[in-house]
């Protein structure tokens, strides 16, 4: 079975420009894994957008916000903030330049509210362990496994919280991938900052939000890890994820997209931007199949 022929897959992906997609794939397969890297979003990409019963699945912020040690008043206030700002983030009618200051306002209010809750570094493990709506997408850990087998570095690029992503990996990534993950999975995200006593003190700057995700200012260590890797496999669920490889001077970027909701209303936009689209909060099997065809 390949991405282009063979038995029908359980899901029906959308490949808007089959010839262009095949050309990109052929270039990456010819370059092989030694010249390729994987840049993936986390929330609603590695993780699901919805639970099996249709509720919103937890994002990085949601994992922390659901912590049992937080007050009911906090949880009510943070839900109101989400309900105000999230519709603005995903509204295609609002220009991105108008959304950017709103994203800063949203994060500022959420951060200010979280700082009232006396969160401790030691609480993060419980936040992840006890979160009822954290759902990793089917096939996600297989993507990590294949990246390891291929000797290919991964960048997990998120507008969420890097400490939370690392904790999810520590708790849920298969044991045989743990050591590799510490060295070869590079997390680019906002970070919770702690006092010497392990209390939440603030948040890293500059803020990473959904509309400024790029590697123009990548660290020297990350640039060294990605040196000579001028072919990129990009995976994300939002239009903001399309720029995640910007700054790498890549020759080829093949873009896998997850269109998790409102498929009919958003398919044209996603089809114009992504090369391979999985709809309706589907699996990562298409990306897994792609990686299985890539030679080390």
PDB file of N, CA, C and O in Angstrom, residues 146-181:
ATOM      1  N   UNK A 146       8.976   6.054  14.081  1.00  0.00           N
ATOM      2  CA  UNK A 146       9.568   6.036  12.748  1.00  0.00           C
ATOM      3  C   UNK A 146      10.642   7.108  12.612  1.00  0.00           C
ATOM      4  O   UNK A 146      11.671   6.886  11.961  1.00  0.00           O
ATOM      5  N   UNK A 147      10.423   8.279  13.224  1.00  0.00           N
ATOM      6  CA  UNK A 147      11.447   9.317  13.200  1.00  0.00           C
ATOM      7  C   UNK A 147      12.724   8.807  13.862  1.00  0.00           C
ATOM      8  O   UNK A 147      13.836   9.027  13.362  1.00  0.00           O
ATOM      9  N   UNK A 148      12.577   8.115  14.978  1.00  0.00           N
ATOM     10  CA  UNK A 148      13.755   7.533  15.652  1.00  0.00           C
ATOM     11  C   UNK A 148      14.439   6.517  14.748  1.00  0.00           C
ATOM     12  O   UNK A 148      15.668   6.550  14.570  1.00  0.00           O
ATOM     13  N   UNK A 149      13.661   5.595  14.183  1.00  0.00           N
ATOM     14  CA  UNK A 149      14.235   4.546  13.347  1.00  0.00           C
ATOM     15  C   UNK A 149      14.960   5.123  12.130  1.00  0.00           C
ATOM     16  O   UNK A 149      15.940   4.548  11.649  1.00  0.00           O
ATOM     17  N   UNK A 150      14.460   6.268  11.643  1.00  0.00           N
ATOM     18  CA  UNK A 150      15.051   6.902  10.464  1.00  0.00           C
ATOM     19  C   UNK A 150      16.207   7.851  10.816  1.00  0.00           C
ATOM     20  O   UNK A 150      16.823   8.425   9.931  1.00  0.00           O
ATOM     21  N   UNK A 151      16.458   8.046  12.107  1.00  0.00           N
ATOM     22  CA  UNK A 151      17.507   8.968  12.521  1.00  0.00           C
ATOM     23  C   UNK A 151      17.176  10.407  12.181  1.00  0.00           C
ATOM     24  O   UNK A 151      18.072  11.200  11.864  1.00  0.00           O
ATOM     25  N   UNK A 152      15.905  10.743  12.279  1.00  0.00           N
ATOM     26  CA  UNK A 152      15.428  12.043  11.808  1.00  0.00           C
ATOM     27  C   UNK A 152      15.011  12.909  13.001  1.00  0.00           C
ATOM     28  O   UNK A 152      14.166  12.498  13.795  1.00  0.00           O
ATOM     29  N   UNK A 153      15.578  14.106  13.162  1.00  0.00           N
ATOM     30  CA  UNK A 153      15.176  14.958  14.281  1.00  0.00           C
ATOM     31  C   UNK A 153      13.746  15.461  14.117  1.00  0.00           C
ATOM     32  O   UNK A 153      13.261  15.653  13.000  1.00  0.00           O
ATOM     33  N   UNK A 154      13.089  15.674  15.254  1.00  0.00           N
ATOM     34  CA  UNK A 154      11.731  16.218  15.280  1.00  0.00           C
ATOM     35  C   UNK A 154      11.724  17.540  16.011  1.00  0.00           C
ATOM     36  O   UNK A 154      12.387  17.699  17.039  1.00  0.00           O
ATOM     37  N   UNK A 155      10.955  18.470  15.476  1.00  0.00           N
ATOM     38  CA  UNK A 155      10.648  19.707  16.183  1.00  0.00           C
ATOM     39  C   UNK A 155       9.165  19.676  16.520  1.00  0.00           C
ATOM     40  O   UNK A 155       8.320  19.527  15.628  1.00  0.00           O
ATOM     41  N   UNK A 156       8.841  19.755  17.809  1.00  0.00           N
ATOM     42  CA  UNK A 156       7.451  19.920  18.224  1.00  0.00           C
ATOM     43  C   UNK A 156       7.271  21.404  18.497  1.00  0.00           C
ATOM     44  O   UNK A 156       7.847  21.951  19.433  1.00  0.00           O
ATOM     45  N   UNK A 157       6.489  22.053  17.645  1.00  0.00           N
ATOM     46  CA  UNK A 157       6.353  23.512  17.657  1.00  0.00           C
ATOM     47  C   UNK A 157       4.943  23.842  18.119  1.00  0.00           C
ATOM     48  O   UNK A 157       3.965  23.489  17.459  1.00  0.00           O
ATOM     49  N   UNK A 158       4.839  24.518  19.257  1.00  0.00           N
ATOM     50  CA  UNK A 158       3.521  24.692  19.856  1.00  0.00           C
ATOM     51  C   UNK A 158       3.330  26.081  20.443  1.00  0.00           C
ATOM     52  O   UNK A 158       4.242  26.632  21.062  1.00  0.00           O
ATOM     53  N   UNK A 159       2.127  26.610  20.270  1.00  0.00           N
ATOM     54  CA  UNK A 159       1.733  27.835  20.964  1.00  0.00           C
ATOM     55  C   UNK A 159       1.198  27.520  22.354  1.00  0.00           C
ATOM     56  O   UNK A 159       0.662  28.392  23.027  1.00  0.00           O
ATOM     57  N   UNK A 160       1.355  26.265  22.770  1.00  0.00           N
ATOM     58  CA  UNK A 160       0.923  25.840  24.101  1.00  0.00           C
ATOM     59  C   UNK A 160       2.033  26.017  25.120  1.00  0.00           C
ATOM     60  O   UNK A 160       2.659  27.073  25.207  1.00  0.00           O
ATOM     61  N   UNK A 161       2.301  24.977  25.900  1.00  0.00           N
ATOM     62  CA  UNK A 161       3.264  25.034  26.992  1.00  0.00           C
ATOM     63  C   UNK A 161       4.263  23.883  26.866  1.00  0.00           C
ATOM     64  O   UNK A 161       3.888  22.708  26.968  1.00  0.00           O
ATOM     65  N   UNK A 162       5.532  24.229  26.661  1.00  0.00           N
ATOM     66  CA  UNK A 162       6.542  23.218  26.431  1.00  0.00           C
ATOM     67  C   UNK A 162       6.754  22.288  27.605  1.00  0.00           C
ATOM     68  O   UNK A 162       7.024  21.093  27.416  1.00  0.00           O
ATOM     69  N   UNK A 163       6.647  22.804  28.840  1.00  0.00           N
ATOM     70  CA  UNK A 163       6.813  21.941  30.014  1.00  0.00           C
ATOM     71  C   UNK A 163       5.753  20.842  30.026  1.00  0.00           C
ATOM     72  O   UNK A 163       6.015  19.705  30.409  1.00  0.00           O
ATOM     73  N   UNK A 164       4.542  21.205  29.600  1.00  0.00           N
ATOM     74  CA  UNK A 164       3.444  20.239  29.580  1.00  0.00           C
ATOM     75  C   UNK A 164       3.686  19.197  28.486  1.00  0.00           C
ATOM     76  O   UNK A 164       3.471  17.995  28.691  1.00  0.00           O
ATOM     77  N   UNK A 165       4.140  19.647  27.328  1.00  0.00           N
ATOM     78  CA  UNK A 165       4.440  18.700  26.241  1.00  0.00           C
ATOM     79  C   UNK A 165       5.495  17.696  26.697  1.00  0.00           C
ATOM     80  O   UNK A 165       5.352  16.484  26.492  1.00  0.00           O
ATOM     81  N   UNK A 166       6.548  18.187  27.335  1.00  0.00           N
ATOM     82  CA  UNK A 166       7.594  17.277  27.803  1.00  0.00           C
ATOM     83  C   UNK A 166       7.029  16.288  28.813  1.00  0.00           C
ATOM     84  O   UNK A 166       7.369  15.096  28.795  1.00  0.00           O
ATOM     85  N   UNK A 167       6.144  16.741  29.679  1.00  0.00           N
ATOM     86  CA  UNK A 167       5.548  15.842  30.676  1.00  0.00           C
ATOM     87  C   UNK A 167       4.659  14.793  30.008  1.00  0.00           C
ATOM     88  O   UNK A 167       4.657  13.621  30.410  1.00  0.00           O
ATOM     89  N   UNK A 168       3.914  15.191  28.975  1.00  0.00           N
ATOM     90  CA  UNK A 168       3.097  14.223  28.228  1.00  0.00           C
ATOM     91  C   UNK A 168       4.007  13.165  27.601  1.00  0.00           C
ATOM     92  O   UNK A 168       3.729  11.956  27.669  1.00  0.00           O
ATOM     93  N   UNK A 169       5.105  13.600  26.986  1.00  0.00           N
ATOM     94  CA  UNK A 169       6.040  12.652  26.381  1.00  0.00           C
ATOM     95  C   UNK A 169       6.636  11.736  27.451  1.00  0.00           C
ATOM     96  O   UNK A 169       6.738  10.519  27.256  1.00  0.00           O
ATOM     97  N   UNK A 170       7.023  12.306  28.580  1.00  0.00           N
ATOM     98  CA  UNK A 170       7.618  11.499  29.649  1.00  0.00           C
ATOM     99  C   UNK A 170       6.656  10.437  30.145  1.00  0.00           C
ATOM    100  O   UNK A 170       7.062   9.317  30.487  1.00  0.00           O
ATOM    101  N   UNK A 171       5.363  10.768  30.202  1.00  0.00           N
ATOM    102  CA  UNK A 171       4.387   9.830  30.748  1.00  0.00           C
ATOM    103  C   UNK A 171       3.839   8.854  29.715  1.00  0.00           C
ATOM    104  O   UNK A 171       3.498   7.711  30.062  1.00  0.00           O
ATOM    105  N   UNK A 172       3.719   9.279  28.465  1.00  0.00           N
ATOM    106  CA  UNK A 172       2.957   8.477  27.515  1.00  0.00           C
ATOM    107  C   UNK A 172       3.762   7.916  26.344  1.00  0.00           C
ATOM    108  O   UNK A 172       3.336   6.953  25.711  1.00  0.00           O
ATOM    109  N   UNK A 173       4.911   8.500  26.034  1.00  0.00           N
ATOM    110  CA  UNK A 173       5.718   7.973  24.943  1.00  0.00           C
ATOM    111  C   UNK A 173       6.249   6.595  25.355  1.00  0.00           C
ATOM    112  O   UNK A 173       6.655   6.407  26.504  1.00  0.00           O
ATOM    113  N   UNK A 174       6.230   5.597  24.460  1.00  0.00           N
ATOM    114  CA  UNK A 174       6.741   4.272  24.812  1.00  0.00           C
ATOM    115  C   UNK A 174       8.155   4.330  25.375  1.00  0.00           C
ATOM    116  O   UNK A 174       8.968   5.174  24.985  1.00  0.00           O
ATOM    117  N   UNK A 175       8.447   3.416  26.306  1.00  0.00           N
ATOM    118  CA  UNK A 175       9.705   3.453  27.056  1.00  0.00           C
ATOM    119  C   UNK A 175      10.927   3.445  26.138  1.00  0.00           C
ATOM    120  O   UNK A 175      11.928   4.128  26.410  1.00  0.00           O
ATOM    121  N   UNK A 176      10.842   2.691  25.026  1.00  0.00           N
ATOM    122  CA  UNK A 176      12.010   2.567  24.159  1.00  0.00           C
ATOM    123  C   UNK A 176      12.299   3.840  23.371  1.00  0.00           C
ATOM    124  O   UNK A 176      13.339   3.953  22.711  1.00  0.00           O
ATOM    125  N   UNK A 177      11.393   4.830  23.443  1.00  0.00           N
ATOM    126  CA  UNK A 177      11.608   6.103  22.746  1.00  0.00           C
ATOM    127  C   UNK A 177      12.033   7.218  23.693  1.00  0.00           C
ATOM    128  O   UNK A 177      12.353   8.320  23.246  1.00  0.00           O
ATOM    129  N   UNK A 178      12.052   6.952  24.985  1.00  0.00           N
ATOM    130  CA  UNK A 178      12.267   8.012  25.964  1.00  0.00           C
ATOM    131  C   UNK A 178      13.654   8.645  25.848  1.00  0.00           C
ATOM    132  O   UNK A 178      13.781   9.867  25.795  1.00  0.00           O
ATOM    133  N   UNK A 179      14.688   7.830  25.810  1.00  0.00           N
ATOM    134  CA  UNK A 179      16.051   8.381  25.755  1.00  0.00           C
ATOM    135  C   UNK A 179      16.252   9.157  24.460  1.00  0.00           C
ATOM    136  O   UNK A 179      16.816  10.259  24.462  1.00  0.00           O
ATOM    137  N   UNK A 180      15.802   8.592  23.355  1.00  0.00           N
ATOM    138  CA  UNK A 180      15.896   9.289  22.066  1.00  0.00           C
ATOM    139  C   UNK A 180      15.153  10.610  22.103  1.00  0.00           C
ATOM    140  O   UNK A 180      15.633  11.632  21.606  1.00  0.00           O
ATOM    141  N   UNK A 181      13.968  10.624  22.707  1.00  0.00           N
ATOM    142  CA  UNK A 181      13.140  11.825  22.753  1.00  0.00           C
ATOM    143  C   UNK A 181      13.848  12.967  23.465  1.00  0.00           C
ATOM    144  O   UNK A 181      13.774  14.125  23.033  1.00  0.00           O
TER     145      UNK A 181
END
